[in-house]
Amino acid sequence: MHVQRVVMPGSRRESWTVLGADAAPIVWVERYLAYLTDIERSPNTVKAYAHDLKDWFVF
C-alpha cells in the first residue's frame, strides 16, 4: 500500500490517492481525497491526509 500523486487531465490540478496491494485506489479514501481536492484544499493538505489515511488503514 502506498500514496500516489495524481494530476487531473485538462486542469493539471494535483491530488493524491492511496493504492492498495493490487495497485487499485482504496475507494473510500479516494472519494474523501477527491472531495478535499474539489473544495480546493491545498495539495499539501491532501497529501498529508493521504499519508495519514494510509497509515490508519494499515494499522
PDB file of N, CA and C in Angstrom:
ATOM      1  N   MET A   1       0.853  -1.165   0.000  1.00  0.00           N
ATOM      2  CA  MET A   1       0.000   0.000   0.000  1.00  0.00           C
ATOM      3  C   MET A   1       0.901   1.230   0.000  1.00  0.00           C
ATOM      4  N   HIS A   2       0.558   2.186  -0.864  1.00  0.00           N
ATOM      5  CA  HIS A   2       1.351   3.411  -0.909  1.00  0.00           C
ATOM      6  C   HIS A   2       0.519   4.594  -1.400  1.00  0.00           C
ATOM      7  N   VAL A   3       1.071   5.774  -1.186  1.00  0.00           N
ATOM      8  CA  VAL A   3       0.438   7.032  -1.596  1.00  0.00           C
ATOM      9  C   VAL A   3       0.989   7.403  -2.967  1.00  0.00           C
ATOM     10  N   GLN A   4       0.088   7.830  -3.858  1.00  0.00           N
ATOM     11  CA  GLN A   4       0.471   8.160  -5.229  1.00  0.00           C
ATOM     12  C   GLN A   4      -0.041   9.544  -5.600  1.00  0.00           C
ATOM     13  N   ARG A   5       0.818  10.340  -6.204  1.00  0.00           N
ATOM     14  CA  ARG A   5       0.427  11.654  -6.728  1.00  0.00           C
ATOM     15  C   ARG A   5      -0.386  11.452  -8.004  1.00  0.00           C
ATOM     16  N   VAL A   6      -1.429  12.269  -8.172  1.00  0.00           N
ATOM     17  CA  VAL A   6      -2.301  12.202  -9.345  1.00  0.00           C
ATOM     18  C   VAL A   6      -2.439  13.612  -9.906  1.00  0.00           C
ATOM     19  N   VAL A   7      -2.290  13.752 -11.216  1.00  0.00           N
ATOM     20  CA  VAL A   7      -2.518  15.039 -11.879  1.00  0.00           C
ATOM     21  C   VAL A   7      -3.766  14.885 -12.738  1.00  0.00           C
ATOM     22  N   MET A   8      -4.750  15.753 -12.490  1.00  0.00           N
ATOM     23  CA  MET A   8      -6.019  15.688 -13.206  1.00  0.00           C
ATOM     24  C   MET A   8      -5.820  16.119 -14.657  1.00  0.00           C
ATOM     25  N   PRO A   9      -6.275  15.297 -15.616  1.00  0.00           N
ATOM     26  CA  PRO A   9      -6.132  15.689 -17.026  1.00  0.00           C
ATOM     27  C   PRO A   9      -6.940  16.957 -17.322  1.00  0.00           C
ATOM     28  N   GLY A  10      -6.402  17.765 -18.178  1.00  0.00           N
ATOM     29  CA  GLY A  10      -7.106  19.000 -18.559  1.00  0.00           C
ATOM     30  C   GLY A  10      -6.808  20.149 -17.622  1.00  0.00           C
ATOM     31  N   SER A  11      -7.161  19.991 -16.354  1.00  0.00           N
ATOM     32  CA  SER A  11      -6.997  21.093 -15.403  1.00  0.00           C
ATOM     33  C   SER A  11      -5.591  21.155 -14.818  1.00  0.00           C
ATOM     34  N   ARG A  12      -4.862  20.043 -14.897  1.00  0.00           N
ATOM     35  CA  ARG A  12      -3.499  19.937 -14.334  1.00  0.00           C
ATOM     36  C   ARG A  12      -3.493  20.112 -12.818  1.00  0.00           C
ATOM     37  N   ARG A  13      -4.671  19.987 -12.162  1.00  0.00           N
ATOM     38  CA  ARG A  13      -4.727  20.067 -10.701  1.00  0.00           C
ATOM     39  C   ARG A  13      -4.101  18.824 -10.108  1.00  0.00           C
ATOM     40  N   GLU A  14      -3.393  19.024  -9.023  1.00  0.00           N
ATOM     41  CA  GLU A  14      -2.708  17.930  -8.347  1.00  0.00           C
ATOM     42  C   GLU A  14      -3.574  17.391  -7.219  1.00  0.00           C
ATOM     43  N   SER A  15      -3.579  16.073  -7.078  1.00  0.00           N
ATOM     44  CA  SER A  15      -4.241  15.426  -5.959  1.00  0.00           C
ATOM     45  C   SER A  15      -3.408  14.208  -5.574  1.00  0.00           C
ATOM     46  N   TRP A  16      -3.901  13.462  -4.616  1.00  0.00           N
ATOM     47  CA  TRP A  16      -3.198  12.280  -4.114  1.00  0.00           C
ATOM     48  C   TRP A  16      -4.200  11.169  -3.903  1.00  0.00           C
ATOM     49  N   THR A  17      -3.732   9.940  -3.962  1.00  0.00           N
ATOM     50  CA  THR A  17      -4.583   8.790  -3.694  1.00  0.00           C
ATOM     51  C   THR A  17      -3.778   7.738  -2.952  1.00  0.00           C
ATOM     52  N   VAL A  18      -4.480   6.779  -2.383  1.00  0.00           N
ATOM     53  CA  VAL A  18      -3.841   5.659  -1.693  1.00  0.00           C
ATOM     54  C   VAL A  18      -4.153   4.408  -2.496  1.00  0.00           C
ATOM     55  N   LEU A  19      -3.093   3.703  -2.909  1.00  0.00           N
ATOM     56  CA  LEU A  19      -3.244   2.485  -3.686  1.00  0.00           C
ATOM     57  C   LEU A  19      -3.042   1.274  -2.790  1.00  0.00           C
ATOM     58  N   GLY A  20      -3.892   0.271  -2.990  1.00  0.00           N
ATOM     59  CA  GLY A  20      -3.791  -0.960  -2.225  1.00  0.00           C
ATOM     60  C   GLY A  20      -2.725  -1.885  -2.801  1.00  0.00           C
ATOM     61  N   ALA A  21      -2.624  -3.083  -2.246  1.00  0.00           N
ATOM     62  CA  ALA A  21      -1.635  -4.066  -2.686  1.00  0.00           C
ATOM     63  C   ALA A  21      -1.832  -4.456  -4.150  1.00  0.00           C
ATOM     64  N   ASP A  22      -3.065  -4.353  -4.641  1.00  0.00           N
ATOM     65  CA  ASP A  22      -3.362  -4.686  -6.037  1.00  0.00           C
ATOM     66  C   ASP A  22      -3.191  -3.488  -6.975  1.00  0.00           C
ATOM     67  N   ALA A  23      -2.645  -2.394  -6.472  1.00  0.00           N
ATOM     68  CA  ALA A  23      -2.390  -1.151  -7.219  1.00  0.00           C
ATOM     69  C   ALA A  23      -3.671  -0.423  -7.622  1.00  0.00           C
ATOM     70  N   ALA A  24      -4.787  -0.788  -7.027  1.00  0.00           N
ATOM     71  CA  ALA A  24      -6.053  -0.092  -7.265  1.00  0.00           C
ATOM     72  C   ALA A  24      -6.294   0.893  -6.124  1.00  0.00           C
ATOM     73  N   PRO A  25      -6.912   2.040  -6.420  1.00  0.00           N
ATOM     74  CA  PRO A  25      -7.204   3.001  -5.350  1.00  0.00           C
ATOM     75  C   PRO A  25      -8.149   2.404  -4.309  1.00  0.00           C
ATOM     76  N   ILE A  26      -7.929   2.764  -3.036  1.00  0.00           N
ATOM     77  CA  ILE A  26      -8.855   2.399  -1.969  1.00  0.00           C
ATOM     78  C   ILE A  26     -10.052   3.343  -2.127  1.00  0.00           C
ATOM     79  N   VAL A  27     -11.208   2.793  -2.436  1.00  0.00           N
ATOM     80  CA  VAL A  27     -12.355   3.591  -2.884  1.00  0.00           C
ATOM     81  C   VAL A  27     -12.756   4.676  -1.889  1.00  0.00           C
ATOM     82  N   TRP A  28     -12.960   4.335  -0.628  1.00  0.00           N
ATOM     83  CA  TRP A  28     -13.454   5.351   0.320  1.00  0.00           C
ATOM     84  C   TRP A  28     -12.402   6.412   0.576  1.00  0.00           C
ATOM     85  N   VAL A  29     -11.120   6.052   0.532  1.00  0.00           N
ATOM     86  CA  VAL A  29     -10.051   7.047   0.688  1.00  0.00           C
ATOM     87  C   VAL A  29     -10.038   7.954  -0.540  1.00  0.00           C
ATOM     88  N   GLU A  30     -10.149   7.372  -1.717  1.00  0.00           N
ATOM     89  CA  GLU A  30     -10.159   8.142  -2.963  1.00  0.00           C
ATOM     90  C   GLU A  30     -11.298   9.159  -2.980  1.00  0.00           C
ATOM     91  N   ARG A  31     -12.467   8.738  -2.538  1.00  0.00           N
ATOM     92  CA  ARG A  31     -13.619   9.655  -2.508  1.00  0.00           C
ATOM     93  C   ARG A  31     -13.361  10.834  -1.580  1.00  0.00           C
ATOM     94  N   TYR A  32     -12.799  10.560  -0.423  1.00  0.00           N
ATOM     95  CA  TYR A  32     -12.549  11.638   0.536  1.00  0.00           C
ATOM     96  C   TYR A  32     -11.467  12.587   0.016  1.00  0.00           C
ATOM     97  N   LEU A  33     -10.393  12.045  -0.526  1.00  0.00           N
ATOM     98  CA  LEU A  33      -9.325  12.894  -1.046  1.00  0.00           C
ATOM     99  C   LEU A  33      -9.811  13.696  -2.258  1.00  0.00           C
ATOM    100  N   ALA A  34     -10.666  13.107  -3.087  1.00  0.00           N
ATOM    101  CA  ALA A  34     -11.251  13.842  -4.216  1.00  0.00           C
ATOM    102  C   ALA A  34     -12.129  14.979  -3.705  1.00  0.00           C
ATOM    103  N   TYR A  35     -12.869  14.725  -2.639  1.00  0.00           N
ATOM    104  CA  TYR A  35     -13.692  15.775  -2.028  1.00  0.00           C
ATOM    105  C   TYR A  35     -12.812  16.933  -1.557  1.00  0.00           C
ATOM    106  N   LEU A  36     -11.716  16.621  -0.882  1.00  0.00           N
ATOM    107  CA  LEU A  36     -10.817  17.681  -0.412  1.00  0.00           C
ATOM    108  C   LEU A  36     -10.268  18.492  -1.586  1.00  0.00           C
ATOM    109  N   THR A  37      -9.938  17.806  -2.673  1.00  0.00           N
ATOM    110  CA  THR A  37      -9.451  18.499  -3.866  1.00  0.00           C
ATOM    111  C   THR A  37     -10.550  19.366  -4.466  1.00  0.00           C
ATOM    112  N   ASP A  38     -11.776  18.837  -4.530  1.00  0.00           N
ATOM    113  CA  ASP A  38     -12.903  19.580  -5.106  1.00  0.00           C
ATOM    114  C   ASP A  38     -13.224  20.855  -4.337  1.00  0.00           C
ATOM    115  N   ILE A  39     -13.023  20.838  -3.016  1.00  0.00           N
ATOM    116  CA  ILE A  39     -13.297  22.053  -2.242  1.00  0.00           C
ATOM    117  C   ILE A  39     -12.043  22.916  -2.103  1.00  0.00           C
ATOM    118  N   GLU A  40     -11.069  22.603  -2.970  1.00  0.00           N
ATOM    119  CA  GLU A  40      -9.856  23.403  -3.147  1.00  0.00           C
ATOM    120  C   GLU A  40      -8.982  23.506  -1.904  1.00  0.00           C
ATOM    121  N   ARG A  41      -8.839  22.399  -1.211  1.00  0.00           N
ATOM    122  CA  ARG A  41      -7.857  22.350  -0.129  1.00  0.00           C
ATOM    123  C   ARG A  41      -6.466  22.324  -0.756  1.00  0.00           C
ATOM    124  N   SER A  42      -5.493  22.782  -0.027  1.00  0.00           N
ATOM    125  CA  SER A  42      -4.120  22.812  -0.511  1.00  0.00           C
ATOM    126  C   SER A  42      -3.660  21.403  -0.897  1.00  0.00           C
ATOM    127  N   PRO A  43      -2.907  21.277  -1.993  1.00  0.00           N
ATOM    128  CA  PRO A  43      -2.354  19.960  -2.339  1.00  0.00           C
ATOM    129  C   PRO A  43      -1.518  19.361  -1.205  1.00  0.00           C
ATOM    130  N   ASN A  44      -0.864  20.208  -0.426  1.00  0.00           N
ATOM    131  CA  ASN A  44      -0.091  19.696   0.712  1.00  0.00           C
ATOM    132  C   ASN A  44      -1.002  19.108   1.786  1.00  0.00           C
ATOM    133  N   THR A  45      -2.176  19.700   1.972  1.00  0.00           N
ATOM    134  CA  THR A  45      -3.150  19.167   2.924  1.00  0.00           C
ATOM    135  C   THR A  45      -3.655  17.811   2.455  1.00  0.00           C
ATOM    136  N   VAL A  46      -3.993  17.721   1.168  1.00  0.00           N
ATOM    137  CA  VAL A  46      -4.490  16.458   0.615  1.00  0.00           C
ATOM    138  C   VAL A  46      -3.405  15.384   0.722  1.00  0.00           C
ATOM    139  N   LYS A  47      -2.170  15.751   0.440  1.00  0.00           N
ATOM    140  CA  LYS A  47      -1.055  14.802   0.550  1.00  0.00           C
ATOM    141  C   LYS A  47      -0.907  14.313   1.990  1.00  0.00           C
ATOM    142  N   ALA A  48      -0.982  15.219   2.944  1.00  0.00           N
ATOM    143  CA  ALA A  48      -0.853  14.842   4.355  1.00  0.00           C
ATOM    144  C   ALA A  48      -1.981  13.901   4.774  1.00  0.00           C
ATOM    145  N   TYR A  49      -3.207  14.215   4.361  1.00  0.00           N
ATOM    146  CA  TYR A  49      -4.340  13.336   4.664  1.00  0.00           C
ATOM    147  C   TYR A  49      -4.142  11.965   4.027  1.00  0.00           C
ATOM    148  N   ALA A  50      -3.638  11.921   2.800  1.00  0.00           N
ATOM    149  CA  ALA A  50      -3.405  10.643   2.123  1.00  0.00           C
ATOM    150  C   ALA A  50      -2.428   9.785   2.921  1.00  0.00           C
ATOM    151  N   HIS A  51      -1.336  10.383   3.373  1.00  0.00           N
ATOM    152  CA  HIS A  51      -0.354   9.627   4.165  1.00  0.00           C
ATOM    153  C   HIS A  51      -0.951   9.178   5.493  1.00  0.00           C
ATOM    154  N   ASP A  52      -1.700  10.050   6.138  1.00  0.00           N
ATOM    155  CA  ASP A  52      -2.314   9.690   7.420  1.00  0.00           C
ATOM    156  C   ASP A  52      -3.351   8.582   7.256  1.00  0.00           C
ATOM    157  N   LEU A  53      -4.165   8.656   6.210  1.00  0.00           N
ATOM    158  CA  LEU A  53      -5.175   7.621   5.977  1.00  0.00           C
ATOM    159  C   LEU A  53      -4.526   6.288   5.610  1.00  0.00           C
ATOM    160  N   LYS A  54      -3.439   6.329   4.864  1.00  0.00           N
ATOM    161  CA  LYS A  54      -2.705   5.100   4.557  1.00  0.00           C
ATOM    162  C   LYS A  54      -2.194   4.465   5.836  1.00  0.00           C
ATOM    163  N   ASP A  55      -1.605   5.275   6.714  1.00  0.00           N
ATOM    164  CA  ASP A  55      -1.100   4.758   7.991  1.00  0.00           C
ATOM    165  C   ASP A  55      -2.227   4.162   8.824  1.00  0.00           C
ATOM    166  N   TRP A  56      -3.376   4.829   8.853  1.00  0.00           N
ATOM    167  CA  TRP A  56      -4.520   4.330   9.616  1.00  0.00           C
ATOM    168  C   TRP A  56      -5.034   3.025   9.010  1.00  0.00           C
ATOM    169  N   PHE A  57      -5.074   2.971   7.686  1.00  0.00           N
ATOM    170  CA  PHE A  57      -5.611   1.798   7.005  1.00  0.00           C
ATOM    171  C   PHE A  57      -4.757   0.558   7.268  1.00  0.00           C
ATOM    172  N   VAL A  58      -3.437   0.705   7.326  1.00  0.00           N
ATOM    173  CA  VAL A  58      -2.571  -0.464   7.558  1.00  0.00           C
ATOM    174  C   VAL A  58      -2.439  -0.800   9.035  1.00  0.00           C
ATOM    175  N   PHE A  59      -2.877   0.101   9.921  1.00  0.00           N
ATOM    176  CA  PHE A  59      -2.815  -0.151  11.357  1.00  0.00           C
ATOM    177  C   PHE A  59      -3.775  -1.251  11.687  1.00  0.00           C
TER     178      PHE A  59
END
